[in-house]
Amino acid sequence: MAEQITIALTKGRIEKDTVRLLEKAGFDLSFMADKGRNLIFESPDRKFRFLLVKAPDVTTYVRHGVADIGVVGKDVLMEHPTGYLEMLDLNFGLCKFSLASTEDYNPNDHKRKRIATKYPTVATDFFNRKGEDVEIISIQGSVEIAPVIGLADAIVDIVETGNTLVANGLKVYEDICRISARLIVNKAALKNNPELMSFIRRIEAIVGNEEVAFK
C-alpha cells in the first residue's frame, strides 16, 4: 500500500492555486471543495492529507516531519532558510521584494538609514550585499506608514501591484528579488517515501509547461 503524502499549505490563494495545479497533474481533489472551517483534509483513498496552516508555519511543519511537502512563498523561505529541501518554483503567487520610500528619500546619501520591514532577514541580507550599514526596525503590521510618519527612512516589503505604495505616497527605489510559491520537502521523507519523488515529478512536468507570467 502506498504511503500517504501530507501537504502543508496556507489557506487562500496559494491553497487554491495548489489545488488547481494538482488537478492539472491528474489528481482528484474534489474532496477539498467544501472546506468550511476545517484545517485538516484527507482524500477518500487516503493518498493525500492536507494541513492548512499559517505561511511561516509551513516550514516548521515540514522541518519537523509532520508534513512531507509544503507549498509556501519564497518570502517565507528567505526568512526561514533551513531544515527542508526547496524542490520546485511553482510560478504562481508572483510578486517581488522591493525597497520603497517617499519622494524625498535619497538612496545614495551616506547617512545611516532606518529600514522598516516585516522581513528583517531579507532586509539585512540585502543591505549587507550593498555594503550599507542600516538599522532594521521590525514591524508586524502595515509598514507603508513608517516613512510617512518618520519612523523609518524607507521600507523593504512585498510588492504585488504597487497600488498600496502609491496610495500612501511611496514609490519603489529598487527591486530586490522575485517572489513566487515554492514546493519544499522534508529531507527524511524524500529519502524514505518513494512516492514523493514520483509525485514531485508529476508536478514538475506541469510547471515546466506553464507559461511564466513574471520574469
C-alpha positions as a printed NumPy array, in Angstrom:
array([[  0.   ,   0.   ,   0.   ],
       [  1.345,   3.436,  -0.989],
       [  2.296,   5.757,   1.834],
       [  0.106,   8.781,   2.432],
       [  1.528,  12.157,   1.413],
       [  0.887,  15.04 ,   3.834],
       [  0.999,  18.527,   2.348],
       [  1.077,  21.772,   4.357],
       [ -0.098,  24.962,   2.692],
       [ -1.698,  28.295,   3.534],
       [ -5.401,  28.949,   3.183],
       [ -6.336,  31.354,   0.416],
       [ -4.716,  31.962,  -2.951],
       [ -1.794,  29.556,  -2.509],
       [ -4.185,  26.797,  -1.437],
       [ -6.468,  27.413,  -4.436],
       [ -3.592,  27.6  ,  -6.913],
       [ -2.028,  24.435,  -5.445],
       [ -5.294,  22.524,  -5.764],
       [ -5.659,  23.744,  -9.352],
       [ -2.091,  22.651, -10.148],
       [ -2.587,  19.177,  -8.641],
       [ -5.811,  18.737, -10.586],
       [ -3.927,  19.627, -13.795],
       [ -1.471,  16.881, -12.839],
       [ -4.352,  14.4  , -12.746],
       [ -5.117,  14.17 ,  -9.03 ],
       [ -8.746,  14.164,  -7.836],
       [ -9.052,  16.873,  -5.192],
       [-12.834,  17.247,  -5.227],
       [-12.804,  16.479,  -1.504],
       [-11.233,  19.934,  -0.967],
       [-14.232,  21.757,  -2.465],
       [-16.321,  22.108,   0.698],
       [-13.856,  23.037,   3.418],
       [-15.897,  25.014,   5.922],
       [-13.681,  25.807,   8.918],
       [-11.75 ,  22.54 ,   8.812],
       [ -7.971,  22.684,   8.769],
       [ -7.184,  19.012,   8.002],
       [ -8.46 ,  17.214,   4.895],
       [ -7.897,  13.627,   3.83 ],
       [ -8.675,  12.181,   0.42 ],
       [-11.194,   9.304,   0.325],
       [ -8.459,   6.942,  -0.944],
       [ -6.166,   8.144,   1.897],
       [ -3.409,   9.033,  -0.582],
       [ -3.322,  12.683,   0.488],
       [ -3.74 ,  14.696,   3.638],
       [ -3.724,  18.496,   3.569],
       [ -2.942,  20.745,   6.523],
       [ -4.   ,  24.391,   6.245],
       [ -1.616,  26.473,   8.362],
       [ -0.201,  29.989,   8.529],
       [  2.531,  30.698,   5.974],
       [  5.517,  30.891,   8.389],
       [  4.397,  27.589,   9.964],
       [  4.625,  25.662,   6.676],
       [  8.404,  25.424,   7.042],
       [  8.02 ,  24.355,  10.678],
       [  5.655,  21.506,   9.809],
       [  7.958,  20.297,   7.027],
       [ 11.11 ,  20.718,   9.108],
       [  9.686,  18.566,  11.902],
       [  8.333,  15.913,   9.525],
       [  4.668,  16.495,  10.355],
       [  4.223,  17.348,   6.668],
       [  6.132,  15.647,   3.85 ],
       [  5.654,  18.575,   1.471],
       [  4.936,  22.267,   1.858],
       [  3.808,  24.934,  -0.569],
       [  4.744,  28.451,   0.523],
       [  6.012,  31.757,  -0.832],
       [  9.723,  32.317,  -1.38 ],
       [  9.449,  35.281,   1.023],
       [  8.824,  32.843,   3.893],
       [ 11.727,  30.632,   2.811],
       [ 14.096,  33.59 ,   2.752],
       [ 13.193,  34.357,   6.377],
       [ 13.323,  30.668,   7.396],
       [ 16.019,  29.205,   5.131],
       [ 16.928,  25.874,   6.754],
       [ 15.563,  22.435,   7.602],
       [ 13.974,  21.423,   4.282],
       [ 14.765,  20.998,   0.591],
       [ 13.395,  23.509,  -1.914],
       [ 12.385,  21.455,  -4.949],
       [ 10.255,  23.49 ,  -7.386],
       [  9.34 ,  27.034,  -8.351],
       [  5.594,  26.72 ,  -8.972],
       [  5.299,  30.042, -10.845],
       [  2.229,  31.332,  -9.041],
       [  1.782,  33.746,  -6.137],
       [  4.001,  36.133,  -8.081],
       [  5.289,  39.361,  -6.555],
       [  8.631,  40.881,  -5.531],
       [ 10.593,  42.29 ,  -2.631],
       [ 11.279,  45.987,  -3.1  ],
       [ 12.86 ,  48.95 ,  -1.352],
       [ 10.363,  51.825,  -1.232],
       [ 10.031,  55.232,   0.362],
       [  8.728,  58.763,  -0.049],
       [  9.687,  61.1  ,  -2.911],
       [ 12.348,  62.869,  -0.83 ],
       [ 14.267,  59.687,   0.019],
       [ 17.871,  59.673,  -1.225],
       [ 19.18 ,  56.097,  -1.53 ],
       [ 22.675,  57.346,  -2.369],
       [ 23.413,  59.606,   0.58 ],
       [ 25.825,  58.298,   3.166],
       [ 23.799,  58.628,   6.346],
       [ 22.884,  55.508,   8.323],
       [ 19.336,  54.654,   7.315],
       [ 16.478,  53.18 ,   9.315],
       [ 14.609,  50.481,   7.387],
       [ 11.183,  49.241,   8.497],
       [ 10.177,  45.733,   7.451],
       [  8.326,  42.547,   8.313],
       [ 11.271,  40.672,   6.798],
       [ 14.393,  41.551,   8.832],
       [ 16.49 ,  38.697,   7.422],
       [ 15.758,  39.695,   3.818],
       [ 16.39 ,  43.376,   4.527],
       [ 19.626,  42.712,   6.428],
       [ 20.983,  40.431,   3.683],
       [ 20.067,  42.978,   1.007],
       [ 21.901,  45.861,   2.654],
       [ 24.844,  43.657,   3.625],
       [ 25.303,  42.792,  -0.046],
       [ 25.298,  46.509,  -0.831],
       [ 27.837,  47.147,   1.913],
       [ 25.477,  49.534,   3.726],
       [ 25.12 ,  49.721,   7.487],
       [ 21.439,  50.232,   8.359],
       [ 19.186,  49.996,  11.389],
       [ 16.426,  47.416,  10.866],
       [ 13.101,  48.221,  12.544],
       [ 10.869,  45.132,  12.695],
       [  7.149,  45.834,  12.2  ],
       [  4.387,  43.227,  12.158],
       [  1.58 ,  45.278,  10.605],
       [  1.414,  47.655,   7.663],
       [  4.87 ,  49.093,   7.076],
       [  3.835,  51.659,   4.461],
       [  3.225,  54.424,   7.006],
       [  6.683,  54.123,   8.604],
       [  8.487,  56.528,   6.192],
       [  5.484,  58.889,   6.14 ],
       [  5.439,  59.421,   9.92 ],
       [  9.222,  59.458,  10.291],
       [  9.702,  56.099,  11.993],
       [ 11.952,  54.919,   9.151],
       [ 13.712,  56.288,   6.101],
       [ 12.466,  53.502,   3.839],
       [ 10.804,  50.094,   3.864],
       [ 11.548,  46.642,   2.489],
       [  8.31 ,  44.877,   1.681],
       [  6.495,  42.623,  -0.754],
       [  5.046,  44.49 ,  -3.733],
       [  2.415,  42.977,  -5.994],
       [  0.641,  45.771,  -7.883],
       [  2.218,  48.778,  -6.152],
       [ -1.207,  50.31 ,  -5.518],
       [ -0.784,  50.335,  -1.73 ],
       [  2.537,  52.138,  -2.066],
       [  1.05 ,  54.803,  -4.32 ],
       [ -1.937,  55.251,  -2.   ],
       [  0.477,  56.017,   0.837],
       [  2.708,  58.367,  -1.144],
       [  5.561,  55.897,  -1.669],
       [  7.459,  54.693,  -4.7  ],
       [  9.82 ,  51.802,  -5.432],
       [ 13.521,  52.697,  -5.489],
       [ 14.934,  49.219,  -6.079],
       [ 13.578,  45.729,  -6.716],
       [ 15.347,  43.149,  -4.57 ],
       [ 14.161,  39.795,  -5.921],
       [ 11.278,  37.876,  -7.467],
       [  8.885,  36.019,  -5.173],
       [  6.735,  33.022,  -6.1  ],
       [  5.263,  29.923,  -4.481],
       [  7.751,  27.099,  -3.955],
       [  7.404,  23.401,  -3.223],
       [  9.552,  22.236,  -0.309],
       [ 10.025,  18.733,   1.062],
       [ 11.147,  17.087,   4.288],
       [ 14.614,  15.57 ,   3.764],
       [ 13.93 ,  12.31 ,   5.59 ],
       [ 10.54 ,  11.835,   3.928],
       [ 12.089,  12.242,   0.474],
       [ 14.56 ,   9.504,   1.325],
       [ 12.088,   7.123,   2.949],
       [  8.924,   7.54 ,   0.858],
       [  9.457,   6.599,  -2.813],
       [  6.011,   8.02 ,  -3.661],
       [  7.24 ,  11.547,  -3.017],
       [  9.689,  11.785,  -5.903],
       [  7.095,  10.39 ,  -8.275],
       [  4.588,  12.976,  -7.027],
       [  7.096,  15.823,  -7.391],
       [  7.985,  14.756, -10.934],
       [  4.302,  14.867, -11.943],
       [  4.07 ,  18.405, -10.62 ],
       [  7.34 ,  19.381, -12.275],
       [  6.041,  18.182, -15.656],
       [  3.063,  20.539, -15.364],
       [  5.043,  23.523, -14.039],
       [  7.646,  23.095, -16.755],
       [  4.961,  23.551, -19.407],
       [  3.257,  26.529, -17.757],
       [  3.905,  29.997, -19.151],
       [  5.758,  32.073, -16.551],
       [  3.792,  35.284, -16.011],
       [  6.546,  37.17 , -14.197],
       [ 10.232,  37.282, -15.024]])
